Tab-separated table of C-alpha atoms and ligand atoms in Angstrom:
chain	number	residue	atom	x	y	z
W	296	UNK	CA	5.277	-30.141	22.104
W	297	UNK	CA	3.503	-26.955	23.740
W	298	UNK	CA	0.148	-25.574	22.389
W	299	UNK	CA	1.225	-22.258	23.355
W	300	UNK	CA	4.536	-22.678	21.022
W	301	UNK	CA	2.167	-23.278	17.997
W	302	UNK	CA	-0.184	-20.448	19.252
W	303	UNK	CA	3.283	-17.701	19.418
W	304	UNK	CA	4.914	-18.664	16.234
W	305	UNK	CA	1.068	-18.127	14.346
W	306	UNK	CA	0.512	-14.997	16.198
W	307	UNK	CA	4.341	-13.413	16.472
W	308	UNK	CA	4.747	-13.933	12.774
W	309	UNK	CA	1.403	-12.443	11.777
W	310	UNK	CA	2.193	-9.204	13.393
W	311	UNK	CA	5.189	-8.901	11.565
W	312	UNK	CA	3.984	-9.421	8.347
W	313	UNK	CA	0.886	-6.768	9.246
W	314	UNK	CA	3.957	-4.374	10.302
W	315	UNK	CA	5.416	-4.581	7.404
W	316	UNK	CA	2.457	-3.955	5.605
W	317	UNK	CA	2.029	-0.521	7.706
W	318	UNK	CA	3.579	1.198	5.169
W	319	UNK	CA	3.562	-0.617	1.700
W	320	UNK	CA	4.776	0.867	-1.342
W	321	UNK	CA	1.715	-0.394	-3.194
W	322	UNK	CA	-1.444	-2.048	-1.638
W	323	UNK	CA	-3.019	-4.143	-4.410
W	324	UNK	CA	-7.055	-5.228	-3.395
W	325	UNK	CA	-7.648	-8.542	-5.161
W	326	UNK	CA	-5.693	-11.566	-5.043
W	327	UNK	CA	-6.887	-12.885	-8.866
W	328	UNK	CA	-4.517	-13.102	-12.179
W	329	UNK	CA	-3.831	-9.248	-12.778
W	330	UNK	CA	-3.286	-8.440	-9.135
W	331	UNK	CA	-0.863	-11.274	-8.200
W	332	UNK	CA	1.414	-10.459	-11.783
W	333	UNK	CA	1.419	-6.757	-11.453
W	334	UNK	CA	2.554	-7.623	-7.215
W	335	UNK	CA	5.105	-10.455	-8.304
W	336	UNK	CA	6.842	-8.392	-10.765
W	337	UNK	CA	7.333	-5.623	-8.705
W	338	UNK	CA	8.220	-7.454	-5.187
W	339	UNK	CA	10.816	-9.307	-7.535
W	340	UNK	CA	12.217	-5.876	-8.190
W	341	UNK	CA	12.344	-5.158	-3.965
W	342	UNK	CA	8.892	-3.332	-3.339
W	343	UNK	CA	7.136	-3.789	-0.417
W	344	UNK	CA	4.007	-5.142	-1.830
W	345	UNK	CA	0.367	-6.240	0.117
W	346	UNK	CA	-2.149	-8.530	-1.740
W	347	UNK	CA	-5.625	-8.311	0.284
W	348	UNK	CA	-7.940	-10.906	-0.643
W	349	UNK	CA	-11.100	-11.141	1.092
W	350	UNK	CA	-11.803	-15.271	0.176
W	351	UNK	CA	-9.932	-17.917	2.020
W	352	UNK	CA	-8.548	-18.845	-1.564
W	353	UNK	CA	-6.519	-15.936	-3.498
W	354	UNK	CA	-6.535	-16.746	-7.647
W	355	UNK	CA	-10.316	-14.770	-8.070
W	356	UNK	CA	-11.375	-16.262	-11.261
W	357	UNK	CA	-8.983	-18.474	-11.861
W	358	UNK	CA	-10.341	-21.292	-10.474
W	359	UNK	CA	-12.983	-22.148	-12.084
W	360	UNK	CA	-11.749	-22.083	-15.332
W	361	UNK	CA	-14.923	-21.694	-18.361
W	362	UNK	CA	-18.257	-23.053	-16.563
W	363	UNK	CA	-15.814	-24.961	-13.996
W	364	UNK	CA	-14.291	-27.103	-16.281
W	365	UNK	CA	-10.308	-27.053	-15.507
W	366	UNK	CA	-8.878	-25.526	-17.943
W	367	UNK	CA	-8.288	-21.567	-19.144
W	368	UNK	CA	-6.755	-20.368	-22.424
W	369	UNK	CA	-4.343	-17.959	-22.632
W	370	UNK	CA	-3.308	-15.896	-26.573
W	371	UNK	CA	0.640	-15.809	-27.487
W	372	UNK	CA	1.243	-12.644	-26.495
W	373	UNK	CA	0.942	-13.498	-22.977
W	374	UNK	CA	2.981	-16.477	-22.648
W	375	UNK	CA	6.083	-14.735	-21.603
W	376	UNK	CA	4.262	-14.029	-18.653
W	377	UNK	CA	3.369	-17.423	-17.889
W	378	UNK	CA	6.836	-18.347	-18.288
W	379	UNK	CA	7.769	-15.828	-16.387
W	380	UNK	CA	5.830	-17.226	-13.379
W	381	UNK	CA	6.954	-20.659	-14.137
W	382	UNK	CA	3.402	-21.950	-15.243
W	383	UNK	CA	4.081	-24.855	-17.517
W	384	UNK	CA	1.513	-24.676	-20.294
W	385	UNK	CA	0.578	-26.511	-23.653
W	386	UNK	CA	0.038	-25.464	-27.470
W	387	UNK	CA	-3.272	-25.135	-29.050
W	388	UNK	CA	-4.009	-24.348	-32.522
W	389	UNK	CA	-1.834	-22.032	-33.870
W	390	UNK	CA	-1.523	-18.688	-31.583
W	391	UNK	CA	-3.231	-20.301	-28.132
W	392	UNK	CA	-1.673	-22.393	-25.206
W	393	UNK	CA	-4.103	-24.156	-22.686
W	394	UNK	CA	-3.817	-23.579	-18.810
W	395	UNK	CA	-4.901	-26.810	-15.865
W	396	UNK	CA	-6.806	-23.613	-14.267
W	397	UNK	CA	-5.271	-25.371	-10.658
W	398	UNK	CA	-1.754	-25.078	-11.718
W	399	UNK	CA	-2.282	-21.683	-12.957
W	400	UNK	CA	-3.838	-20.352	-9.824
W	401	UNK	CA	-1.468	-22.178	-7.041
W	402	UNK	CA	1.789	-21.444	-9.361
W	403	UNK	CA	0.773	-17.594	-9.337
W	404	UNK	CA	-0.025	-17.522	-5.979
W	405	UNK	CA	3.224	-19.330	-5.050
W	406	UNK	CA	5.020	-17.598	-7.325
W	407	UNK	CA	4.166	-14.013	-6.338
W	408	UNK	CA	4.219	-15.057	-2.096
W	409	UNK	CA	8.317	-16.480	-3.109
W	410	UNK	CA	9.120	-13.334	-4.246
W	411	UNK	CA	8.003	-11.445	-0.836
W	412	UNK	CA	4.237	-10.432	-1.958
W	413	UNK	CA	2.617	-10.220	1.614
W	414	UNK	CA	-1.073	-11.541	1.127
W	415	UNK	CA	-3.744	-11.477	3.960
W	416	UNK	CA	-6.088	-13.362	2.900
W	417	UNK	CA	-9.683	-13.269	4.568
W	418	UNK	CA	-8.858	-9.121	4.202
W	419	UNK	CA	-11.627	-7.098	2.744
W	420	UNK	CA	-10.803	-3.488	1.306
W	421	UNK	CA	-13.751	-1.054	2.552
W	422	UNK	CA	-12.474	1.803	2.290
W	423	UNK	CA	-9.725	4.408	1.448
W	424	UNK	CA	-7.376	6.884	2.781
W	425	UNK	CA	-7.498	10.249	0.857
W	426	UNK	CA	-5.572	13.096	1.614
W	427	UNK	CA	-5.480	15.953	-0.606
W	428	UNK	CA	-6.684	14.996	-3.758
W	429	UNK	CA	-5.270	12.321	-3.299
W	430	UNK	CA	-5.334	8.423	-2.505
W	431	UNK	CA	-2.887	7.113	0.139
W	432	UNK	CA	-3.710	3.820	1.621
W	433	UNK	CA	-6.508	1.521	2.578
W	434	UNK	CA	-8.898	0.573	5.199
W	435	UNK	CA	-9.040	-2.675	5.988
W	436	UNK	CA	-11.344	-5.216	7.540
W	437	UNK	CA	-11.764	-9.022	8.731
W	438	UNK	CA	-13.925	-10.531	5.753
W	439	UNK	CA	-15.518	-12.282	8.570
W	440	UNK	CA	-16.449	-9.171	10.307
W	441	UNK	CA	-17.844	-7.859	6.995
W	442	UNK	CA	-19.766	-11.335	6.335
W	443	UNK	CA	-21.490	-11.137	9.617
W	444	UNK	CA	-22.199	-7.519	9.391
W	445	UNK	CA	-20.891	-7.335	12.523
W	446	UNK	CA	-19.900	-3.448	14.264
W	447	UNK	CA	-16.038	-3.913	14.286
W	448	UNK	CA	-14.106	-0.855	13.301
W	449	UNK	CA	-11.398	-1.007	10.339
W	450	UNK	CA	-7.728	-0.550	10.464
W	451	UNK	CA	-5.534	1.370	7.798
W	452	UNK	CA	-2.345	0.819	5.708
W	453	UNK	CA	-0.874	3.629	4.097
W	454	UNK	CA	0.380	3.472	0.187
W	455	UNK	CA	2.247	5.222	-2.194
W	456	UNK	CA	-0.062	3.740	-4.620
W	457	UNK	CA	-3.561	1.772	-4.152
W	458	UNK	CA	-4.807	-1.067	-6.626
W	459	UNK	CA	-8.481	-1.916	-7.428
W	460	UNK	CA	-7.662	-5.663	-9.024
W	461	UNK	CA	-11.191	-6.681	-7.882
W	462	UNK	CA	-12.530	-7.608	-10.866
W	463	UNK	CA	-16.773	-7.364	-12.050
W	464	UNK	CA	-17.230	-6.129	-8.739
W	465	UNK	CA	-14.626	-2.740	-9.005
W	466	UNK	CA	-15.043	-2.570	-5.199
W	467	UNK	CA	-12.610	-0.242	-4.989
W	468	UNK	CA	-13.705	2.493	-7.494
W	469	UNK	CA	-17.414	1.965	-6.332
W	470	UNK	CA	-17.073	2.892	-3.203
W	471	UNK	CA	-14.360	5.620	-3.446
W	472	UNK	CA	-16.720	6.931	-6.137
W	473	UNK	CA	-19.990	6.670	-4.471
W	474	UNK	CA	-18.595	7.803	-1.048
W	475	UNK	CA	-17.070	10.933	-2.356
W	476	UNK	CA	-17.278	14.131	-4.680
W	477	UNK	CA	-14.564	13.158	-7.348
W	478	UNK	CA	-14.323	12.975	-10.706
W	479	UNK	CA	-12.380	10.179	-12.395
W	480	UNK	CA	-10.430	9.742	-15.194
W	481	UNK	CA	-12.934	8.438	-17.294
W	482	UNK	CA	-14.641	10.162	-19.981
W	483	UNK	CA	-17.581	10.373	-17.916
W	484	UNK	CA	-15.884	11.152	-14.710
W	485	UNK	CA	-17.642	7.930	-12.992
W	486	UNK	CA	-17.308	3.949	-13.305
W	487	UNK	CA	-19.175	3.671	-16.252
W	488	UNK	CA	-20.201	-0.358	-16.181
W	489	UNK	CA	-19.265	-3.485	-18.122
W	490	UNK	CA	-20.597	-4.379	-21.156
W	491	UNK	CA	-21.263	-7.812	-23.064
W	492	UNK	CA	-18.877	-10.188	-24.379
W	493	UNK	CA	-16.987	-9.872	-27.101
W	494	UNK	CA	-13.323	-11.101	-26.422
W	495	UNK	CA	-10.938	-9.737	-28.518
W	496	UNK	CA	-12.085	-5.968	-28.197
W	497	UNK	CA	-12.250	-6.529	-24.662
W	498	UNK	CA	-8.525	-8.353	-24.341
W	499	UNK	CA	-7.087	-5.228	-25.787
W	500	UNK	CA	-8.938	-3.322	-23.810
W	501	UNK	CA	-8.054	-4.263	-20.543
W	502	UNK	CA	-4.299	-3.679	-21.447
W	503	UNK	CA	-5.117	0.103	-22.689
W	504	UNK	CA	-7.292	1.129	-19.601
W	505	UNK	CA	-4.922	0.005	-16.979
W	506	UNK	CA	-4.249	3.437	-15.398
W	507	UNK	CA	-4.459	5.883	-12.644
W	508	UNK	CA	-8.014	6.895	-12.308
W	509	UNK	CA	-7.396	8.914	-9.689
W	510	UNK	CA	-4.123	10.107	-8.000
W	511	UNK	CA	-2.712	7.793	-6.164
W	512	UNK	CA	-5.701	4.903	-7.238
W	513	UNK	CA	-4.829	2.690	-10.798
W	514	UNK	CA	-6.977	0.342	-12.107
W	515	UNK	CA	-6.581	-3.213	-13.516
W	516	UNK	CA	-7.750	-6.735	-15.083
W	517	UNK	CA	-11.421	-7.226	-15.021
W	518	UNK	CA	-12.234	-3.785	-12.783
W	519	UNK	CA	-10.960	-1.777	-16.144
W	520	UNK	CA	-14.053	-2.605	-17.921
W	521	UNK	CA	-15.983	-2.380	-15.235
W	522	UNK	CA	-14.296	1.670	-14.467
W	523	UNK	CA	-14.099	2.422	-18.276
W	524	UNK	CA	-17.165	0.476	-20.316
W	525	UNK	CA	-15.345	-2.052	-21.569
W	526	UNK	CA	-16.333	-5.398	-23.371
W	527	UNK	CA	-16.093	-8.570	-21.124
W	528	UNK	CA	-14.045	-11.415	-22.872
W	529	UNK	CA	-14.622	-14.920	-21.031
W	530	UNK	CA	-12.058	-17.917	-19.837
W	531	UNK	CA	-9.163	-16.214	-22.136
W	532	UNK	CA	-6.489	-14.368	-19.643
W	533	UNK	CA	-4.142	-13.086	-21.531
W	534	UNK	CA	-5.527	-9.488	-21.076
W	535	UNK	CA	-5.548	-9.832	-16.983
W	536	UNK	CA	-1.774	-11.215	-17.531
W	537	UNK	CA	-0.677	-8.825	-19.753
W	538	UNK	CA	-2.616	-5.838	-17.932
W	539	UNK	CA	-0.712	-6.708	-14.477
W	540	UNK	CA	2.658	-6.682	-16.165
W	541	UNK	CA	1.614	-3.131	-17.890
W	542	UNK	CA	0.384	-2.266	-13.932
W	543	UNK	CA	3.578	-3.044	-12.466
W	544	UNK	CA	5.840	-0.471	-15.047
W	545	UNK	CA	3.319	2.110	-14.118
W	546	UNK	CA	3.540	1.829	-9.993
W	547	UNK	CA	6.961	1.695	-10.704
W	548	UNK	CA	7.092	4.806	-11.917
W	549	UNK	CA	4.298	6.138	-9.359
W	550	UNK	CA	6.795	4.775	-6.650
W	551	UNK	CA	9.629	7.075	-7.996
W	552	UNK	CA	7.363	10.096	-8.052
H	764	48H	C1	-10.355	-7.661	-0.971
H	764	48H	C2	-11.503	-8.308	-2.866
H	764	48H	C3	-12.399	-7.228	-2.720
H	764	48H	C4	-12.200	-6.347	-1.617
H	764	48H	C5	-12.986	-8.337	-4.475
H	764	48H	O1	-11.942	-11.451	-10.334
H	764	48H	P1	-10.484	-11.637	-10.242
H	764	48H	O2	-9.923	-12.906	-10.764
H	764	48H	O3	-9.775	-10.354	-10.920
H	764	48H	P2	-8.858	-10.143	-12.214
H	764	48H	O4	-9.313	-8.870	-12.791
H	764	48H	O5	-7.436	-10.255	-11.860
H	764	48H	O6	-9.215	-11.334	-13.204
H	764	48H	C6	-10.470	-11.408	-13.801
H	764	48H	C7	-10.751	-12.850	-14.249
H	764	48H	O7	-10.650	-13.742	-13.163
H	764	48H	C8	-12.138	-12.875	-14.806
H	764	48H	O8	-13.073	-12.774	-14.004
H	764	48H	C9	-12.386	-12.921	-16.227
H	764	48H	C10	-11.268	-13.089	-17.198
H	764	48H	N1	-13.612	-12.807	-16.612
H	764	48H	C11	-14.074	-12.724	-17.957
H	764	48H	C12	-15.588	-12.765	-18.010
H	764	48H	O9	-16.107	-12.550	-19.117
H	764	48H	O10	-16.245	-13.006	-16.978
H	764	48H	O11	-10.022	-11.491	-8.731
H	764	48H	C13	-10.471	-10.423	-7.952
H	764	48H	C14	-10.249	-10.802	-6.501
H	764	48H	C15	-11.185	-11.928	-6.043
H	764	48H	O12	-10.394	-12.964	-5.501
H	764	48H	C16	-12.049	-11.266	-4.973
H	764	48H	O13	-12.355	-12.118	-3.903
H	764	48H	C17	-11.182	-10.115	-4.530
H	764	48H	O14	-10.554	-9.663	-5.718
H	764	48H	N2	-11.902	-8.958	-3.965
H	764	48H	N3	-10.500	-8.527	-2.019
H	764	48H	N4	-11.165	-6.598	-0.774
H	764	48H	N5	-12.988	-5.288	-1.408
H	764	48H	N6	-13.311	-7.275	-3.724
């Protein structure tokens, strides 16, 4: 046994994965429920997707299920998806099926990553690429790096589309919006903030304003209501399920273009 073995095989087969990520068809920034659906169904279909996640953990929200007891609910209309990622579930009442928030997470994440999604985690998003009107890849960091504020420059990945799955924060949007003189499709041309709960308005609504917001930039999951005003909902996920799968039919057809 050589150190130096364990040391290549880490190293060599990192670089690959970051050259394949060079040029993704879609670059999706948040590793939580809507990011790692709308990624699995399309690298199922042959895209060349990239999850970054700037934790050491992807599943965002997941986790911790409702005040960090284990378990998450999830409304009938979803469960296809579930089964559809092979998450074993159970029946509650009469139109709800309970989640073990631990299974849910680490069968996503497995899921999506045997089906080719390439995730880096400990990769933060700071930044885009925009080209004529125009979004067309990322700038990427060490989280580390952003952590320690330390002054270590970014690299890039180009896209044919860009995802802000980041959830409350909208990291994505914010920044993109702040940084630069654009107006987005939203009916006040800016992220216009999240708003208290109330869970079935705010289920629907995640589904209706996953979109483009800008060329080349979509939105999904919890960032919608944090881009468009929406409603937030609580430990249902449904909506973040059902807004990846909507996601992934729309890069699809943003891939073609
Ligand atoms: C890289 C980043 C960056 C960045 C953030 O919060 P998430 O789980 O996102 P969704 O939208 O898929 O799911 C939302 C759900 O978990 C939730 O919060 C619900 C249902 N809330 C309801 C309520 O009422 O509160 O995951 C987002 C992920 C996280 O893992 C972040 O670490 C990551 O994105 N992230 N990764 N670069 N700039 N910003």
């Amino acid at each position: 046994m050589r150190e130096i073995d364990i040391t290549r095989g880490i190293v060599e087969n990192h670089v690959k994965s970051l050259e394949k990520a060079y040029e993704s068809d879609v670059v999706i920034v948040g590793g939580g429920p809507s990011g790692l659906v709308a990624g699995g169904y399309l690298a199922k279909k042959g895209y060349n997707i990239t999850i970054l996640e700037k934790r050491l953990a992807p599943g965002g929200g997941i986790w911790g299920g409702g005040m960090g007891y284990k378990f998450v609910i999830i409304q009938d209309e979803a469960k296809g998806v579930l089964d559809d990622f092979n998450i074993p579930s159970t029946p509650y009442k009469d139109s709800y099926h309970v989640v073990d928030s631990i299974t849910f997470a680490s069968g996503l994440i497995f899921e999506a990553t045997k089906r080719g999604v390439n995730i880096f985690n400990l990769t933060v998003c700071e930044d885009l690429l925009v080209r004529d009107g125009r979004v067309v890849g990322v700038v990427v960091n060490n989280s580390l790096t952003q952590l320690n504020q330390l002054p270590v420059d970014p690299i890039t990945f180009e896209a044919k589309a860009v995802v802000d799955a980041t959830g409350h924060d909208h990291d994505v949007v914010r920044v993109f919006s702040r940084k630069n003189d654009v107006t987005l499709n939203t009916p006040t041309g800016k992220p216009m903030g999240e708003r208290s709960m109330f869970a079935e308005t705010a289920e629907k609504a995640v589904v209706t304003n996953t979109k483009e917001v800008y060329p080349g930039l979509f939105v999904c999951g919890m960032s919608t209501a944090a881009v468009y005003g929406g409603f937030r909902m609580g430990p249902i996920f449904g909506g973040m399920l059902l807004s990846g799968k909507k996601l992934a039919g729309l890069l699809e057809d943003a891939c073609k273009r």
